[in-house]
Coordinates of C-alpha atoms in Angstrom, one line a residue:
Chain A
M256 CA 0.0 0.0 0.0
I257 CA 1.1 3.5 -0.7
N258 CA 2.1 5.2 2.5
K259 CA 0.5 8.7 2.8
T260 CA 1.8 9.5 6.3
V261 CA 3.5 12.8 7.0
K262 CA 5.1 13.7 10.4
D263 CA 2.6 16.3 11.6
A264 CA 0.4 19.2 10.7
R265 CA 3.3 21.6 10.1
E266 CA 4.8 19.2 7.6
A267 CA 1.4 18.7 5.9
V268 CA 0.6 22.3 5.2
K269 CA 4.1 23.7 4.6
D270 CA 3.7 24.2 0.9
I271 CA 0.3 25.9 0.9
P272 CA 1.0 29.2 -0.9
S273 CA -0.6 32.6 -0.6
G274 CA -3.7 32.9 -2.8
A275 CA -4.4 29.2 -2.5
F276 CA -8.0 27.9 -3.0
L277 CA -8.7 25.7 0.1
M278 CA -11.6 23.6 1.3
M279 CA -12.1 22.9 5.0
G280 CA -14.4 20.2 6.4
G281 CA -16.7 20.8 9.3
F282 CA -20.2 22.0 10.2
G283 CA -20.0 24.8 12.8
L284 CA -17.0 23.7 14.9
C285 CA -17.9 20.0 14.5
G286 CA -15.4 18.0 12.5
I287 CA -13.1 20.9 11.6
P288 CA -9.4 20.3 10.9
E289 CA -8.1 21.8 14.1
N290 CA -4.5 20.8 13.8
S291 CA -4.1 21.9 10.2
I292 CA -5.7 25.3 11.0
A293 CA -3.3 25.8 13.9
A294 CA -0.3 24.9 11.6
L295 CA -1.6 27.3 8.9
L296 CA -1.7 30.1 11.5
E297 CA 2.1 29.8 11.9
R298 CA 2.6 30.3 8.1
D299 CA 3.2 33.7 6.7
I300 CA 0.6 33.4 3.9
K301 CA -2.5 35.4 2.9
D302 CA -5.2 35.9 0.3
L303 CA -6.6 32.5 0.9
T304 CA -10.0 31.5 -0.5
I305 CA -11.7 29.0 1.8
V306 CA -14.7 26.9 1.0
S307 CA -16.3 25.9 4.3
N308 CA -19.9 25.6 5.4
N309 CA -19.3 28.1 8.2
A310 CA -16.5 30.5 9.1
G311 CA -15.7 29.5 12.7
V312 CA -16.1 31.7 15.8
D313 CA -14.0 34.7 16.9
D314 CA -11.4 32.6 18.7
F315 CA -11.6 29.2 17.1
G316 CA -11.6 27.5 13.8
I317 CA -11.5 29.6 10.7
G318 CA -12.1 32.6 12.9
L319 CA -8.4 32.5 13.9
L320 CA -7.3 32.7 10.2
L321 CA -9.7 35.6 9.7
K322 CA -8.3 37.4 12.7
K323 CA -4.8 37.1 11.3
R324 CA -6.1 38.5 8.0
M325 CA -5.1 35.5 6.0
V326 CA -8.4 35.1 4.2
K327 CA -9.4 37.0 1.1
K328 CA -12.7 35.2 0.4
M329 CA -15.1 32.8 2.1
I330 CA -17.4 30.5 0.2
S331 CA -20.0 29.3 2.7
S332 CA -23.7 28.8 3.4
Y333 CA -24.0 30.3 6.8
V334 CA -21.6 32.7 8.5
G335 CA -21.5 35.5 11.0
E336 CA -21.1 33.7 14.3
N337 CA -18.2 36.1 14.9
A338 CA -17.7 39.8 15.3
E339 CA -14.3 40.0 13.4
F340 CA -15.8 38.3 10.4
E341 CA -18.7 40.9 10.4
R342 CA -16.2 43.8 10.7
Q343 CA -14.1 42.6 7.8
L344 CA -17.1 41.9 5.7
L345 CA -18.7 45.3 6.3
S346 CA -15.5 47.1 5.7
G347 CA -14.9 45.3 2.4
E348 CA -11.7 43.6 3.5
L349 CA -13.3 40.2 3.1
E350 CA -15.3 38.8 0.2
V351 CA -18.1 36.3 0.9
D352 CA -20.0 34.1 -1.5
L353 CA -23.1 32.7 0.1
I354 CA -24.4 29.5 -1.3
P355 CA -27.4 27.3 -0.3
Q356 CA -26.0 24.5 1.8
G357 CA -27.2 21.6 -0.4
T358 CA -25.8 23.4 -3.5
L359 CA -22.5 23.9 -1.7
A360 CA -22.3 20.2 -0.8
E361 CA -23.2 19.1 -4.3
R362 CA -20.8 21.6 -6.0
V363 CA -18.0 20.1 -3.9
R364 CA -19.2 16.5 -4.5
A365 CA -19.4 17.3 -8.3
G366 CA -15.9 18.6 -8.2
G367 CA -14.6 15.4 -6.7
A368 CA -16.7 13.3 -9.0
G369 CA -15.7 15.0 -12.3
I370 CA -19.1 16.5 -13.0
P371 CA -18.6 20.1 -14.2
A372 CA -22.2 21.3 -13.7
F373 CA -25.6 20.1 -12.5
F374 CA -29.2 21.4 -12.1
T375 CA -30.8 22.0 -8.7
P376 CA -34.1 23.6 -7.7
A377 CA -32.5 25.4 -4.8
G378 CA -32.5 29.2 -5.3
V379 CA -34.8 29.3 -8.4
G380 CA -36.5 32.7 -8.4
T381 CA -34.1 34.2 -5.8
E382 CA -31.1 36.4 -6.0
V383 CA -29.0 33.2 -6.0
A384 CA -30.2 32.6 -9.5
E385 CA -28.9 35.9 -10.9
G386 CA -26.7 35.4 -13.9
K387 CA -27.2 31.6 -13.9
E388 CA -28.8 29.4 -16.5
T389 CA -32.3 28.3 -15.6
R390 CA -33.8 25.3 -17.4
E391 CA -37.2 23.5 -17.2
F392 CA -37.2 19.7 -16.7
D393 CA -40.6 17.9 -16.5
G394 CA -42.4 21.1 -15.7
K395 CA -40.2 22.4 -12.9
L396 CA -37.4 25.0 -13.1
Y397 CA -33.8 24.3 -12.1
L398 CA -30.6 26.3 -11.8
M399 CA -27.3 25.3 -13.3
E400 CA -24.5 25.2 -10.7
R401 CA -20.8 24.6 -11.3
W402 CA -18.5 22.2 -9.6
L403 CA -15.9 23.4 -7.0
R404 CA -12.4 22.0 -6.8
A405 CA -9.6 23.0 -4.5
D406 CA -5.8 23.2 -4.6
F407 CA -5.8 21.8 -1.0
S408 CA -8.5 20.2 1.0
L409 CA -8.1 20.1 4.8
V410 CA -10.3 17.4 6.4
K411 CA -10.6 15.8 9.8
A412 CA -11.6 12.1 10.4
W413 CA -12.0 10.0 13.5
K414 CA -9.7 7.2 12.4
G415 CA -7.4 6.7 9.4
D416 CA -4.8 4.4 8.2
T417 CA -1.4 4.9 6.5
A418 CA -3.0 4.2 3.1
G419 CA -5.2 7.3 3.6
N420 CA -8.5 5.5 4.2
L421 CA -10.8 7.4 6.5
V422 CA -13.6 6.7 9.0
F423 CA -15.7 9.6 10.4
K424 CA -17.7 9.7 13.6
G425 CA -21.2 11.1 14.2
T426 CA -22.1 14.4 12.6
A427 CA -18.4 15.3 12.3
R428 CA -18.6 13.6 8.9
N429 CA -20.6 16.5 7.2
F430 CA -18.6 18.0 4.3
N431 CA -15.4 16.1 5.0
P432 CA -15.8 13.2 2.6
M433 CA -16.8 15.3 -0.5
M434 CA -14.0 17.8 0.2
A435 CA -11.5 15.0 0.5
A436 CA -12.4 14.0 -3.0
A437 CA -12.4 17.5 -4.4
G438 CA -8.9 18.5 -3.4
K439 CA -5.9 18.2 -5.7
I440 CA -4.0 17.7 -2.5
T441 CA -6.0 16.4 0.4
I442 CA -4.6 16.6 3.9
A443 CA -6.3 14.4 6.4
E444 CA -5.8 14.7 10.1
V445 CA -7.1 11.9 12.3
E446 CA -7.6 11.2 16.0
E447 CA -6.2 7.8 15.6
L448 CA -3.8 6.7 12.8
V449 CA -3.4 3.0 12.4
P450 CA -1.3 0.8 10.0
A451 CA -3.0 -0.1 6.7
G452 CA -4.9 -3.3 7.2
E453 CA -6.3 -2.5 10.6
L454 CA -9.5 -0.7 9.5
D455 CA -12.3 -2.9 8.2
P456 CA -12.6 -2.2 4.4
N457 CA -16.4 -2.5 4.7
Q458 CA -16.5 0.5 7.0
I459 CA -14.3 3.0 5.1
H460 CA -16.1 6.2 4.3
T461 CA -13.3 7.9 2.3
P462 CA -11.1 5.5 0.3
G463 CA -7.3 6.3 0.3
T464 CA -7.0 7.5 -3.3
Y465 CA -8.7 10.8 -2.2
V466 CA -6.0 11.5 0.4
Q467 CA -2.5 12.6 -0.4
R468 CA -1.2 13.3 3.2
I469 CA -2.4 11.9 6.5
F470 CA -1.2 12.6 10.0
Q471 CA -2.1 11.8 13.6
G472 CA -3.6 14.9 15.1
E473 CA -3.2 15.9 18.7
N474 CA -4.8 17.9 21.5
Y475 CA -8.3 18.0 20.0
E476 CA -10.4 20.6 21.7
K477 CA -13.6 19.8 19.9
R478 CA -15.2 23.0 21.1
I479 CA -19.0 22.9 21.5
E480 CA -20.9 26.0 20.2
Q481 CA -24.3 25.3 21.7
R482 CA -24.0 23.1 24.8
T483 CA -27.6 22.0 25.2
T484 CA -28.8 19.4 27.8
R485 CA -32.0 18.1 29.1
S486 CA -32.7 18.4 32.8
Chain B
M146 CA -53.5 34.5 20.6
L147 CA -51.2 31.5 20.6
S148 CA -48.0 31.3 22.5
K149 CA -44.9 29.9 20.7
Q150 CA -45.5 26.6 22.4
Q151 CA -49.1 26.6 21.2
I152 CA -48.0 27.3 17.6
A153 CA -45.7 24.3 17.9
Q154 CA -48.5 22.2 19.5
R155 CA -50.9 23.1 16.6
I156 CA -48.3 22.2 14.0
A157 CA -47.6 18.9 15.6
R158 CA -51.2 17.9 14.7
E159 CA -50.1 18.1 11.0
V160 CA -47.6 15.3 11.5
K161 CA -48.5 11.9 10.1
N162 CA -47.3 8.5 11.0
G163 CA -44.2 7.3 9.1
Q164 CA -43.0 10.8 8.1
Y165 CA -39.4 11.9 7.9
I166 CA -39.3 15.5 9.1
N167 CA -36.9 18.4 9.1
L168 CA -37.5 21.0 11.8
G169 CA -36.0 24.5 11.4
I170 CA -34.5 26.5 14.2
G171 CA -36.8 28.3 16.7
I172 CA -40.5 27.5 17.0
P173 CA -40.2 24.5 14.6
T174 CA -37.7 22.8 17.0
L175 CA -40.4 23.0 19.7
V176 CA -42.8 20.9 17.5
A177 CA -40.8 17.8 18.5
N178 CA -42.1 18.2 22.1
Y179 CA -45.7 17.8 21.0
I180 CA -45.7 14.9 18.5
P181 CA -48.0 12.2 19.8
E182 CA -46.1 9.3 21.2
D183 CA -48.0 6.7 19.2
L184 CA -46.7 8.2 15.9
E185 CA -43.5 6.7 14.5
I186 CA -41.7 9.6 12.9
V187 CA -38.0 10.3 12.2
L188 CA -36.4 13.8 12.6
Q189 CA -33.7 14.7 10.0
S190 CA -30.9 17.0 10.7
E191 CA -29.4 18.4 7.5
N192 CA -25.8 18.2 8.9
G193 CA -26.1 14.5 8.5
L194 CA -28.4 12.5 10.8
L195 CA -31.7 10.7 10.5
G196 CA -33.1 10.0 14.0
I197 CA -32.5 13.0 16.3
G198 CA -33.1 12.1 19.9
P199 CA -33.6 14.3 23.0
F200 CA -30.9 16.7 24.2
P201 CA -28.2 14.8 26.1
T202 CA -27.6 14.7 29.8
E203 CA -24.2 16.2 30.9
E204 CA -22.7 12.7 30.8
E205 CA -24.0 12.0 27.3
I206 CA -22.7 15.1 25.6
D207 CA -20.7 14.3 22.5
P208 CA -19.0 17.1 20.6
D209 CA -19.2 15.0 17.5
L210 CA -23.0 14.9 17.6
I211 CA -24.8 18.1 16.9
N212 CA -28.0 19.3 15.1
A213 CA -28.2 22.0 12.4
G214 CA -28.5 24.6 15.1
K215 CA -25.1 23.4 16.5
Q216 CA -26.8 22.2 19.7
T217 CA -25.6 18.9 21.3
I218 CA -28.1 16.1 20.7
T219 CA -28.5 12.4 21.0
M220 CA -29.5 9.7 18.5
V221 CA -32.6 7.4 18.8
K222 CA -32.3 3.7 18.1
G223 CA -32.0 3.0 14.4
S224 CA -30.4 6.3 13.5
A225 CA -28.3 6.8 10.5
I226 CA -25.3 9.1 9.9
F227 CA -24.4 10.4 6.4
N228 CA -22.5 13.2 4.7
S229 CA -23.9 16.6 3.7
A230 CA -24.2 15.7 0.0
D231 CA -26.3 12.7 0.9
S232 CA -28.3 14.8 3.3
F233 CA -29.4 17.2 0.7
A234 CA -29.8 14.4 -1.9
M235 CA -32.5 13.0 0.5
I236 CA -34.0 16.5 0.8
R237 CA -34.1 17.3 -2.9
G238 CA -34.9 13.7 -3.8
G239 CA -38.2 13.9 -1.9
H240 CA -37.2 11.5 0.9
V241 CA -37.9 14.1 3.6
H242 CA -41.7 14.4 3.7
L243 CA -42.3 17.5 5.8
T244 CA -40.3 20.7 6.4
I245 CA -41.3 23.1 9.2
L246 CA -39.6 26.4 9.2
G247 CA -39.8 30.0 10.3
A248 CA -40.3 33.0 8.0
M249 CA -40.1 36.8 8.0
E250 CA -42.7 37.0 5.2
V251 CA -45.0 34.8 3.2
S252 CA -46.8 35.9 0.1
E253 CA -50.3 34.9 -1.0
N254 CA -48.8 32.7 -3.8
G255 CA -46.6 30.8 -1.3
D256 CA -43.3 32.6 -1.7
I257 CA -41.2 32.7 1.5
A258 CA -38.6 35.2 2.7
N259 CA -36.5 34.2 5.7
W260 CA -32.8 34.7 5.1
K261 CA -31.9 38.3 4.5
I262 CA -32.8 41.8 5.5
P263 CA -31.1 44.3 3.2
G264 CA -28.8 46.7 5.0
K265 CA -28.4 44.3 7.9
M266 CA -25.6 41.8 8.5
V267 CA -26.3 38.8 6.2
K268 CA -25.6 35.5 7.8
G269 CA -26.6 33.2 4.9
M270 CA -29.3 30.9 3.9
G271 CA -27.9 27.7 5.3
G272 CA -30.0 24.9 4.1
A273 CA -33.3 26.8 3.8
M274 CA -33.3 27.4 0.0
D275 CA -32.7 23.7 -0.6
L276 CA -35.4 22.7 1.8
V277 CA -38.1 25.0 0.5
A278 CA -37.3 24.2 -3.1
S279 CA -37.8 20.5 -2.6
A280 CA -40.0 19.4 0.3
E281 CA -43.4 18.2 -0.9
N282 CA -45.0 19.8 2.2
I283 CA -43.8 23.0 3.8
I284 CA -45.4 24.4 6.9
V285 CA -44.4 27.9 8.2
A286 CA -44.4 28.8 11.8
M287 CA -44.4 32.5 12.5
Q288 CA -46.0 35.5 14.2
H289 CA -48.8 37.0 12.1
C290 CA -47.3 40.5 12.4
S291 CA -43.9 42.0 12.9
K292 CA -42.9 43.7 16.2
S293 CA -43.9 47.0 14.7
G294 CA -47.4 45.6 13.9
D295 CA -47.0 45.1 10.1
S296 CA -48.6 42.1 8.5
K297 CA -46.1 39.3 7.5
L298 CA -48.7 37.7 5.2
L299 CA -48.4 39.9 2.1
P300 CA -49.5 40.1 -1.5
E301 CA -45.8 39.9 -2.5
C302 CA -42.7 39.5 -0.3
T303 CA -40.8 42.7 0.1
L304 CA -37.6 41.0 1.4
P305 CA -35.3 38.9 -0.7
I306 CA -37.1 35.5 -1.1
T307 CA -35.8 32.1 -0.1
G308 CA -38.1 30.1 -2.4
I309 CA -41.0 30.6 -4.8
R310 CA -44.5 29.1 -4.6
C311 CA -43.5 26.5 -2.0
V312 CA -45.4 27.2 1.3
K313 CA -48.5 25.0 1.7
K314 CA -49.7 26.0 5.2
I315 CA -49.0 28.7 7.8
V316 CA -49.6 28.6 11.5
T317 CA -49.3 32.0 13.2
D318 CA -50.2 33.2 16.7
L319 CA -53.6 34.2 15.2
A320 CA -54.6 31.6 12.6
V321 CA -54.1 28.5 10.5
L322 CA -54.0 29.4 6.8
E323 CA -53.5 27.5 3.6
I324 CA -52.2 28.8 0.3
H325 CA -54.7 28.6 -2.5
P326 CA -53.3 27.2 -5.7
Q327 CA -54.4 30.3 -7.5
G328 CA -53.1 32.6 -4.8
G329 CA -54.6 33.8 -1.5
F330 CA -54.5 32.8 2.1
I331 CA -57.4 30.5 2.9
L332 CA -58.4 31.0 6.5
K333 CA -58.9 27.6 8.1
E334 CA -58.8 28.1 11.9
R335 CA -58.7 31.0 14.4
A336 CA -56.7 31.2 17.6
P337 CA -58.9 31.1 20.8
G338 CA -60.5 34.5 21.3
V339 CA -59.3 35.9 18.0
S340 CA -62.0 37.2 15.6
V341 CA -62.2 36.8 11.8
D342 CA -62.2 40.6 11.6
E343 CA -58.9 40.9 13.5
I344 CA -57.3 38.3 11.2
K345 CA -58.7 40.2 8.2
Q346 CA -57.3 43.4 9.5
K347 CA -53.8 41.9 10.1
T348 CA -53.5 40.1 6.8
A349 CA -52.2 42.3 4.0
G350 CA -52.5 39.7 1.3
K351 CA -55.7 38.3 -0.1
L352 CA -57.6 36.5 2.6
I353 CA -60.1 33.8 1.5
I354 CA -62.9 33.2 4.1
E355 CA -65.4 30.4 3.3
G356 CA -68.2 29.6 5.8
E357 CA -67.7 29.5 9.6
I358 CA -64.1 29.5 10.7
P359 CA -63.6 27.2 13.7
E360 CA -61.6 28.1 16.8
M361 CA -58.6 26.0 17.6
I362 CA -59.0 23.8 20.7
F363 CA -56.2 23.2 23.1

């Protein structure tokens, strides 16, 4: 098996250049590539475009990259859980492209699957449709949407093996599998890295061909945004 | 006038056995508390779960298990986890039968606006546009009027819309209304103590009143 292992997060992200087009897995702060984000923060790069469903919070996740002014553009479905984001957006320092969540997921999936465009009903008749081709199929209108592909995809899995196979846990899966497939270079960080052969092939969510670099992450904080309990 | 809990309680009566349901943030989330126990239904969370359970105890909290509102949750027996593309495939593909969500405005032809107020910070549409474009049955939970007293049931939406001709039914603090296929809000039920005249006065869009309008019973 081809060994995809790299030493650590620093090693994994060392060649990401300024201006790179990135994808980052996660929904809110659930399933985000914490270690890769921390390693990116140490790099002296800027003008990043980041595809991610959300943009983190003020002091965690992508919010940290925003605070260090490393991001030129966010492509997301729901943002604004943080004040610095809002400030940069309103002052024009940050560009934001807002996309319906299902369209975002499908554009990333299409990118990884080699489908340059597809038709979806989401956004028909709204400002999302402006400038896009609309076509009728079987009496209903659909919008044409294009694929998304990244220079680097940064994903986070629960377990992985040295061959790059990934297994996710709970709702931390979210956008990670599609982003793994849509990255020219996909960097996967895992909570537990095992030798190839130890994961059950029947249980793999992301096959190793989608992953170019894998490392064992450390010190996962897994911050909770809305801690809600029943009494 | 209905409280938020009563709006949720009234909407819960629309739920049918065997349905897969997506509940939006706010009043729609409360609907789960009022679904009769003898109904077998499954709640979908668009971040990748079929089978949302109750909120966890302190001991059960798992940061890898949240709903679309980013709240910690549990799973019921027989749950399934999937990725975001599969989640919206099941939404667009018609495998989620009922969507309940909030709105800022609904028009008399069933357009809904609930994601953007021009001039204010825009947070994004999340999954709302995909949900309203696809679900076969969409019920809106909202207040009949804005805080300043303006009707939210309009001839046409004034805010940027989320989806066109998609809303089937609306439950407000004053009434239950259905959208007529040719346009118009059909008044179906009144909240306890609310008169047809008051609803007429607070509905800016075309209101269709046929026969006696029953009062909701709680």
